[in-house]
XYZ file of N, CA and C in Angstrom:
573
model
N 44.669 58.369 -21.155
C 45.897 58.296 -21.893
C 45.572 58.219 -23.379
N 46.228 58.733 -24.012
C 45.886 58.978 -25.651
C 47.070 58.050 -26.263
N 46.518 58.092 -27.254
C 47.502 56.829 -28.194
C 48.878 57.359 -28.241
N 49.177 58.898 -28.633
C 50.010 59.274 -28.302
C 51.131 59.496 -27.181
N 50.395 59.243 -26.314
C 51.202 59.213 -25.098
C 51.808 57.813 -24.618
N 51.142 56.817 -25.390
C 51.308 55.164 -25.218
C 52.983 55.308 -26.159
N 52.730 55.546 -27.415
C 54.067 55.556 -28.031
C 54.756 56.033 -27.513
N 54.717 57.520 -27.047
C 56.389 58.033 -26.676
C 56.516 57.010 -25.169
N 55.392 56.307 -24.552
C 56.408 55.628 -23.311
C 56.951 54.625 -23.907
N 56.294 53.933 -24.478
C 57.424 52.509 -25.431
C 58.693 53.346 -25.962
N 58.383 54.076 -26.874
C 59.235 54.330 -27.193
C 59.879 53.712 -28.820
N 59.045 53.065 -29.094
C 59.084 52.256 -30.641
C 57.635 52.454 -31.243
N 57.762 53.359 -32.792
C 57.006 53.419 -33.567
C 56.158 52.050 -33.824
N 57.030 50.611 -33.567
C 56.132 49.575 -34.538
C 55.030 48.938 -33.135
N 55.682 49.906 -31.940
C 53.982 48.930 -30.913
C 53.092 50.052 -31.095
N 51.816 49.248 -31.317
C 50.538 49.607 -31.561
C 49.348 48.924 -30.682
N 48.501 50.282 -29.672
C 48.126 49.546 -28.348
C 46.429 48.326 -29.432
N 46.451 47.286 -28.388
C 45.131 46.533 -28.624
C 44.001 47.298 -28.558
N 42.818 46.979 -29.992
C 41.874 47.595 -29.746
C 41.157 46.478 -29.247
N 40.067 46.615 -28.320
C 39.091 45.966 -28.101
C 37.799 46.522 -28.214
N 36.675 45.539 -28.587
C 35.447 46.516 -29.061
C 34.390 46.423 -27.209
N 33.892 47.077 -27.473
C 33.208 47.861 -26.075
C 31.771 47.409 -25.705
N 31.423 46.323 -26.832
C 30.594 44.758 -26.395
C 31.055 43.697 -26.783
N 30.164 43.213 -26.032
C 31.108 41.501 -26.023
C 29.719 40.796 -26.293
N 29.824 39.786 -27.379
C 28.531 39.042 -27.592
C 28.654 37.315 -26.687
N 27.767 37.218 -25.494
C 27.688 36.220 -24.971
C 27.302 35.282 -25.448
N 26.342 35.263 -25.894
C 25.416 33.903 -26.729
C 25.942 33.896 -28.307
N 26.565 33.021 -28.496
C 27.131 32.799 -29.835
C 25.971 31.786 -30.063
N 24.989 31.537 -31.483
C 24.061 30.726 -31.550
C 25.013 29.539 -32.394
N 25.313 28.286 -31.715
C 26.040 26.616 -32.051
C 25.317 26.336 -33.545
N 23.550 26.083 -33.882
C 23.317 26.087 -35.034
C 23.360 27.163 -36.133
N 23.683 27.512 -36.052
C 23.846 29.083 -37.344
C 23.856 27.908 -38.339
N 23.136 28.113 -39.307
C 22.761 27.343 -40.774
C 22.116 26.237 -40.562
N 22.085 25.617 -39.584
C 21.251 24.628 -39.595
C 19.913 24.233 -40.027
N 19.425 23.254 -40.917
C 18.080 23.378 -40.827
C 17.453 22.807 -39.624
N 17.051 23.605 -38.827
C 16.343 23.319 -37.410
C 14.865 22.330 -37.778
N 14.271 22.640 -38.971
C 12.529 21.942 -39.352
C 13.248 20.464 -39.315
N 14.600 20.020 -40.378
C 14.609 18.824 -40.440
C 15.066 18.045 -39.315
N 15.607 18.812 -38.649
C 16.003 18.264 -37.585
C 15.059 17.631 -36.435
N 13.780 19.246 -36.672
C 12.935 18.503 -35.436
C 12.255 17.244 -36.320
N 11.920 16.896 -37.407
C 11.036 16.213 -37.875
C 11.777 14.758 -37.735
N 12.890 14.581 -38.332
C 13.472 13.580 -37.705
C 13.923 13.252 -36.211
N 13.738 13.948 -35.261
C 13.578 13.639 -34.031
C 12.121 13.163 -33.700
N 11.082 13.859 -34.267
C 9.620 13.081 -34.186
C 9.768 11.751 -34.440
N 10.175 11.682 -35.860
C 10.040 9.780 -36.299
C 10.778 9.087 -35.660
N 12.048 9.426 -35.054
C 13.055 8.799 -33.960
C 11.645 8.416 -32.648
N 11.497 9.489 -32.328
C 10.832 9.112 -31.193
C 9.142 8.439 -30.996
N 8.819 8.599 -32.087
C 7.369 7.603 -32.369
C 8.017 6.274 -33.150
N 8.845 6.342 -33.383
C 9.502 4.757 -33.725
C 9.740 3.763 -32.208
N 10.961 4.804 -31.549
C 11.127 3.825 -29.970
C 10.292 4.292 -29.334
N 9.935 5.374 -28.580
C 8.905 5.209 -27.781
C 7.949 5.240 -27.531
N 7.109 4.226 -28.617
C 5.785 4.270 -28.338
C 5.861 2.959 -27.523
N 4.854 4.200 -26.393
C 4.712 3.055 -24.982
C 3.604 1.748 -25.243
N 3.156 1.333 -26.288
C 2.512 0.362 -26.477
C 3.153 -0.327 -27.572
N 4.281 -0.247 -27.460
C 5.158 -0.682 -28.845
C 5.491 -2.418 -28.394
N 6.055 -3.313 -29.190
C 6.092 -4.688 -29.030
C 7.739 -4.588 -28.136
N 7.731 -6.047 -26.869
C 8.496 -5.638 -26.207
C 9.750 -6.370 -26.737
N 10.517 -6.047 -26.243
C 12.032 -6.624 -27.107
C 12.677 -8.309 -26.718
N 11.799 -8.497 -25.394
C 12.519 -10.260 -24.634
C 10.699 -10.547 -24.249
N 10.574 -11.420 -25.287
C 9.245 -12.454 -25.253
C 9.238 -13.408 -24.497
N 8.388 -13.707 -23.943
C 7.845 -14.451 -22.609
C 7.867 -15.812 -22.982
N 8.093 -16.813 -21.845
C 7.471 -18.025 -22.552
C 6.157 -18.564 -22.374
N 5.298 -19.372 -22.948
C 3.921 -19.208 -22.897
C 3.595 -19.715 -21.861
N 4.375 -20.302 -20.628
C 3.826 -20.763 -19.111
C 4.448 -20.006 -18.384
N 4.880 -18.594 -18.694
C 5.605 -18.022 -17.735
C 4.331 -16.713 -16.587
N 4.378 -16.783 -15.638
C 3.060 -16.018 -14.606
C 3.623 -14.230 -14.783
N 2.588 -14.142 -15.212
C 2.482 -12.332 -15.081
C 2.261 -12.171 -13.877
N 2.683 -11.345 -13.373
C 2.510 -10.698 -11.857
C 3.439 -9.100 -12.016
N 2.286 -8.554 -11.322
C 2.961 -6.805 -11.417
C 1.970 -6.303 -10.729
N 2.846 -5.288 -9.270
C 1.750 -4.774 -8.423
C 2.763 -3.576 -8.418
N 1.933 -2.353 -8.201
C 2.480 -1.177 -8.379
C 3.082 -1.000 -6.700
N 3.616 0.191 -6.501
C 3.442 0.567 -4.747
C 2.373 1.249 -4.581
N 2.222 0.630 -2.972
C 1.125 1.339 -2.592
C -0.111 0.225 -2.568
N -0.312 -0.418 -4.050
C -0.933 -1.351 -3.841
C -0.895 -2.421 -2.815
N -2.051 -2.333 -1.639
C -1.834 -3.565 -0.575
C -1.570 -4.793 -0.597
N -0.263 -5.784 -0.283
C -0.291 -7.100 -0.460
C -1.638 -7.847 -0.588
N -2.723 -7.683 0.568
C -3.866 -8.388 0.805
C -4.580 -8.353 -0.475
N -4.765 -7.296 -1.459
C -5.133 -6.511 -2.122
C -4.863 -7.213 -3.366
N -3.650 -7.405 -3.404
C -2.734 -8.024 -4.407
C -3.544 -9.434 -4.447
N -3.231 -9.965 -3.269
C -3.411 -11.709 -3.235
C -4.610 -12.149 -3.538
N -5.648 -10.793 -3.431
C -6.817 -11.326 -3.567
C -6.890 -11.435 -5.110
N -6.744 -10.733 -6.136
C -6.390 -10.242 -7.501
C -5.981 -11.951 -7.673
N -4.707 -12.012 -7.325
C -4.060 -13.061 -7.642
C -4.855 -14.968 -7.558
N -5.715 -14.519 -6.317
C -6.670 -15.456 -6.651
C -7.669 -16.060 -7.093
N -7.956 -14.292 -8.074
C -9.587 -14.364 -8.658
C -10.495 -14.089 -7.200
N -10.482 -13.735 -6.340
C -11.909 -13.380 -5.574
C -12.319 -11.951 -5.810
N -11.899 -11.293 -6.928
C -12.781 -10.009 -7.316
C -13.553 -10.525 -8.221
N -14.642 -10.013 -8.220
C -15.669 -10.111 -9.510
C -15.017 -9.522 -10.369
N -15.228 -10.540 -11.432
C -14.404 -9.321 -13.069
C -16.008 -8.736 -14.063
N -15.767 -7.156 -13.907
C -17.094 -6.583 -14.561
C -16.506 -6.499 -16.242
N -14.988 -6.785 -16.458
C -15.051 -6.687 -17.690
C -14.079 -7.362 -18.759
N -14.385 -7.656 -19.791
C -13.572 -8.945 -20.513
C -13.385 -8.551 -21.912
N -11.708 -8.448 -22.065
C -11.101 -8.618 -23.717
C -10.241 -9.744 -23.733
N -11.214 -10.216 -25.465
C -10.370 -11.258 -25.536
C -9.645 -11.080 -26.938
N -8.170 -10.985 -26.991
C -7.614 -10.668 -27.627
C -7.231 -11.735 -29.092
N -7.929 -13.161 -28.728
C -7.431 -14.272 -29.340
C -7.319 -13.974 -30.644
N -6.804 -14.070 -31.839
C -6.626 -13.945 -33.600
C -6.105 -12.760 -33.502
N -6.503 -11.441 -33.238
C -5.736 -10.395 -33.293
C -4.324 -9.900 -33.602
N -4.098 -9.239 -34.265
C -2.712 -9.409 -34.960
C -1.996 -8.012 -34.037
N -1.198 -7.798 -33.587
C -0.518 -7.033 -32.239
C -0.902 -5.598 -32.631
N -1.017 -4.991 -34.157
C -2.001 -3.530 -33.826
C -2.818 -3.408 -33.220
N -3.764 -4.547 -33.661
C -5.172 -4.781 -33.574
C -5.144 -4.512 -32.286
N -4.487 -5.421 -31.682
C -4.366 -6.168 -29.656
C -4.190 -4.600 -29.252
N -2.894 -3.828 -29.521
C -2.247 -3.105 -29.712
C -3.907 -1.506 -28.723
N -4.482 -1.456 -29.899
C -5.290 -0.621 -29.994
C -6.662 -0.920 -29.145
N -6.685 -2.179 -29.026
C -8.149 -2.985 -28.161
C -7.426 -3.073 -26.896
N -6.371 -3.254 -26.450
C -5.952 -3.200 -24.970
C -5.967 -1.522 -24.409
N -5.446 -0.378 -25.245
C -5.524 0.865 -25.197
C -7.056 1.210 -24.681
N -8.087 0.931 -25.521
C -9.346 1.720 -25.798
C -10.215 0.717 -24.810
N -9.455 -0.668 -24.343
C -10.267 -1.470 -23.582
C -10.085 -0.694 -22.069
N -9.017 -0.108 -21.367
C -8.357 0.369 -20.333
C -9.357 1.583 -19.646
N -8.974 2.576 -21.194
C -9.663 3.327 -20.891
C -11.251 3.836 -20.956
N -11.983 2.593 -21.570
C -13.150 1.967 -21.580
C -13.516 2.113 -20.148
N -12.997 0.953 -19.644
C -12.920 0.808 -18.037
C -12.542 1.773 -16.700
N -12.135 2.716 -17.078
C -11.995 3.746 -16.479
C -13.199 4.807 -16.564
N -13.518 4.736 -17.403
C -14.375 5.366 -18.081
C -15.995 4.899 -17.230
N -16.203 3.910 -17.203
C -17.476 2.990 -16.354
C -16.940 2.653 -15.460
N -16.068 2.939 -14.194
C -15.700 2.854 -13.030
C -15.926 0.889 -12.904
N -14.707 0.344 -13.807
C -14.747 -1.287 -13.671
C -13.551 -1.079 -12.632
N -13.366 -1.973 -11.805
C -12.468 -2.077 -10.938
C -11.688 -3.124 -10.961
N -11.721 -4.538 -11.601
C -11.520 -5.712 -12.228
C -11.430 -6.324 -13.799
N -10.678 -6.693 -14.440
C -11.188 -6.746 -15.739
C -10.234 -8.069 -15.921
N -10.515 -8.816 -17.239
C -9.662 -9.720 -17.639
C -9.286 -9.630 -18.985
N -8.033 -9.871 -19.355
C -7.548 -9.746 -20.697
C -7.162 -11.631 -21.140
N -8.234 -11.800 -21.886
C -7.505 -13.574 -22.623
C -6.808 -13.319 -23.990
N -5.805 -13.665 -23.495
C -4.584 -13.300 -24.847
C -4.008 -14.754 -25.175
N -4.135 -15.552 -24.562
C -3.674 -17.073 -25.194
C -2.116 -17.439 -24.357
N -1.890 -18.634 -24.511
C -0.561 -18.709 -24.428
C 0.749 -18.769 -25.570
N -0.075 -18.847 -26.520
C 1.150 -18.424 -27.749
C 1.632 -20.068 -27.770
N 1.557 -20.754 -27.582
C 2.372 -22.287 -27.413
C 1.934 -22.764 -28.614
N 3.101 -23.319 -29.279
C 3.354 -23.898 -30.820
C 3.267 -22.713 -31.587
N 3.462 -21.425 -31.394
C 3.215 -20.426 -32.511
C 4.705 -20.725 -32.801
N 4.832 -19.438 -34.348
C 5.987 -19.464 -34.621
C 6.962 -18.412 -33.792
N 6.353 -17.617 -32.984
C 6.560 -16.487 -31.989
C 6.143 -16.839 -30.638
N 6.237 -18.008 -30.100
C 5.300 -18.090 -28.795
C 5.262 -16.774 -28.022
N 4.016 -17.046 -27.554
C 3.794 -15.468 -26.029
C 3.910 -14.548 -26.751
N 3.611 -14.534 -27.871
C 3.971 -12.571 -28.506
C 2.925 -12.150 -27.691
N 1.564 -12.334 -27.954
C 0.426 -11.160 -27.526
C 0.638 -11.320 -25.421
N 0.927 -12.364 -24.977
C 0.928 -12.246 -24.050
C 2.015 -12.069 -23.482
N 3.309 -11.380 -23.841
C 4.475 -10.725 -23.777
C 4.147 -9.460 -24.121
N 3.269 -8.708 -25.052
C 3.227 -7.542 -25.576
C 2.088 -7.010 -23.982
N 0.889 -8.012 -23.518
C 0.269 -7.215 -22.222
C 1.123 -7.158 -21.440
N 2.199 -8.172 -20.746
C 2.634 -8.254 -20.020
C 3.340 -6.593 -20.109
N 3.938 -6.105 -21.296
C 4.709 -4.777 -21.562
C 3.995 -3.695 -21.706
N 2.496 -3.552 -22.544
C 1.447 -2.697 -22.108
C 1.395 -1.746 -20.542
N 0.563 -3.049 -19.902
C -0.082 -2.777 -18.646
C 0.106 -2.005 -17.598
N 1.912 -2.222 -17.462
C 2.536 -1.378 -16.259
C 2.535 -0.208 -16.947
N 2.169 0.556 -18.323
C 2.531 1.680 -18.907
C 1.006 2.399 -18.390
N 0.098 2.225 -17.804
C -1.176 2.774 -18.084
C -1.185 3.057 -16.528
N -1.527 4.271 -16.076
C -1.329 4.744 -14.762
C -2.414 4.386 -13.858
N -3.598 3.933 -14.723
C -4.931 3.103 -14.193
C -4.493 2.158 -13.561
N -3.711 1.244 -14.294
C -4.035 0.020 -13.806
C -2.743 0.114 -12.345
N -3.184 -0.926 -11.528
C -2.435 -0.760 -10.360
C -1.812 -2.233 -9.872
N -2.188 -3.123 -10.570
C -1.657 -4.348 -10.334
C -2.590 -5.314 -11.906
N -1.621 -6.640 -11.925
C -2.165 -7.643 -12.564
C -1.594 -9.045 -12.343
N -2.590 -9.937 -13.113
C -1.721 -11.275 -12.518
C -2.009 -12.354 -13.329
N -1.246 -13.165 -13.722
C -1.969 -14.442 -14.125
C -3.108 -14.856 -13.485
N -4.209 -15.399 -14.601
C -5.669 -15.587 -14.236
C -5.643 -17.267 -13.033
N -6.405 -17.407 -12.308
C -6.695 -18.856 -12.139
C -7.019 -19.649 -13.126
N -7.014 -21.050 -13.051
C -7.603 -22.205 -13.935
C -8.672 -21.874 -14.436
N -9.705 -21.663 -13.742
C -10.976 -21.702 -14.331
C -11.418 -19.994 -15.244
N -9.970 -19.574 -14.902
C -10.864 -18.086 -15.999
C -9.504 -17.788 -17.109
N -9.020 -19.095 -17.020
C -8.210 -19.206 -18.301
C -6.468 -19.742 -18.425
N -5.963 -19.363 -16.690
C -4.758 -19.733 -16.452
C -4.028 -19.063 -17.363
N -2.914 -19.944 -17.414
C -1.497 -18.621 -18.657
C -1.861 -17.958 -19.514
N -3.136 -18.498 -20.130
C -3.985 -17.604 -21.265
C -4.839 -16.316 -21.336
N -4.620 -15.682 -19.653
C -5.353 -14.962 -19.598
C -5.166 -13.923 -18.312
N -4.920 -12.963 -18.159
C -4.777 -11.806 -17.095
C -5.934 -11.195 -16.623
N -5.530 -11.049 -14.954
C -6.664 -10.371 -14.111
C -5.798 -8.565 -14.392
N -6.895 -7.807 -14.477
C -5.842 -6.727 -14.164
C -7.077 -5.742 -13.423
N -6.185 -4.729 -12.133
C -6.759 -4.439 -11.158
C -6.552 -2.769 -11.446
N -7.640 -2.216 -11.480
C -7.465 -0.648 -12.185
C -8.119 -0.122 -10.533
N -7.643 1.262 -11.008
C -7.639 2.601 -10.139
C -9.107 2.333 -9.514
N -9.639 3.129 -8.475
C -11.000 3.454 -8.421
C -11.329 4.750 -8.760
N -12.631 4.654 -9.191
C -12.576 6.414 -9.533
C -12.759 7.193 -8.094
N -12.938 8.657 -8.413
C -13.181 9.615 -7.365
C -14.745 8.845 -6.464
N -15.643 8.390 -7.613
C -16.779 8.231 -7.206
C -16.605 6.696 -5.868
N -16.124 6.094 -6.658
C -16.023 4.632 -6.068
C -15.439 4.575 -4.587
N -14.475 5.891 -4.775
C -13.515 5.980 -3.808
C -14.728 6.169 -2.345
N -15.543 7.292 -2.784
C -16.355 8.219 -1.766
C -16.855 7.303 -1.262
N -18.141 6.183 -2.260
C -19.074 4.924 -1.777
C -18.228 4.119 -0.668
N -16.823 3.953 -0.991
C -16.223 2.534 -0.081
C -16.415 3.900 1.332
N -15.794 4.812 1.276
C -15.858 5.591 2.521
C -16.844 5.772 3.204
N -17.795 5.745 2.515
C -19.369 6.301 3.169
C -19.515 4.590 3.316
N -19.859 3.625 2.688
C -19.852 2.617 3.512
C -19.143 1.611 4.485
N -17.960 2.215 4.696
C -17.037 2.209 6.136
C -17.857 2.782 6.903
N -17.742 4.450 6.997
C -18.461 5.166 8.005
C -19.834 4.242 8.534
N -20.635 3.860 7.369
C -22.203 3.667 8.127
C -21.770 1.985 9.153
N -20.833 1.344 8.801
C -20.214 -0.013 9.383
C -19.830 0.437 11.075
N -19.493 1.831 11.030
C -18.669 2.114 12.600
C -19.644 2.581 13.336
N -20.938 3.302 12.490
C -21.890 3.984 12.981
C -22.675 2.531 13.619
């Protein structure tokens, strides 16, 4: 049908048929002008401000309060033993004077220290914070650490004699290697 033939059926000079154009743009882009650089850059500092996972935690502990944190999977028996000190501990940070970067960066590099030399036990003495002007900061800040590190698999307040509130057992991964030895010395136990 031609334009012409549209008028004489109306029948009135003043209708004039709709043009429409013969693409259609789907994706309209929402930022057009935006500066996209500042945007991402202030989303960086947003997000290394809150989430750095070793960042100080927001509800501080009180300095006799028991750390305890066992992942799943980790065996109760497993747990209790942790909890009572009958693992040998092959390795020890003591966080005491340290100002929470410091702690901050020595709990980080202590972890993966230990991973690193297949330790399976370790202890962190962080104090109890009692009479500070902040009680429990450093031992509120492990307590918020620890569960962030995919090594570790449980921890607990220490017994009396390896420091009590002042000090955490914490129970890391085994490596591939460690894993094989416990297996091969099962096997030679059945043999």
């Amino acid at each position: 049908m031609q334009d012409d033939d549209f008028s004489k059926l109306l029948g009135d000079d003043d209708v004039l048929p709709i043009k429409t154009e013969r693409r259609v743009n789907l994706v309209i882009p929402k930022d057009v002008g935006v500066d996209k650089e500042a945007r991402r850059l202030a989303a960086q500092e947003l997000a290394a401000a809150t989430d750095d996972p070793l960042s100080v935690p927001q509800d501080l502990l009180d300095p006799y309060d028991v750390l305890s944190y066992q992942k799943p999977g980790v065996q109760n028996g497993v747990f209790r033993n942790l909890r009572l000190g009958k693992y040998d501990i092959d390795a020890r940070l003591d966080l005491h004077q340290l100002k929470i970067e410091e702690a901050r960066k020595s709990v980080y590099q202590f972890i993966k220290d230990c991973v690193d030399s297949d330790v399976r036990c370790a202890l962190i003495t962080h104090g109890k914070g009692a009479g500070r002007e902040t009680p429990a900061l450093l031992k509120s800040c492990v307590n918020h650490w620890l569960p962030q590190f995919d090594e570790v698999l449980a921890f607990h307040t220490a017994q009396r004699h390896h420091g009590s509130y002042g000090a955490t057992y914490v129970l890391l991964r085994k490596s591939d290697k460690k894993k094989q030895e416990t297996k091969d010395r099962h096997q030679r136990k059945r043999s």
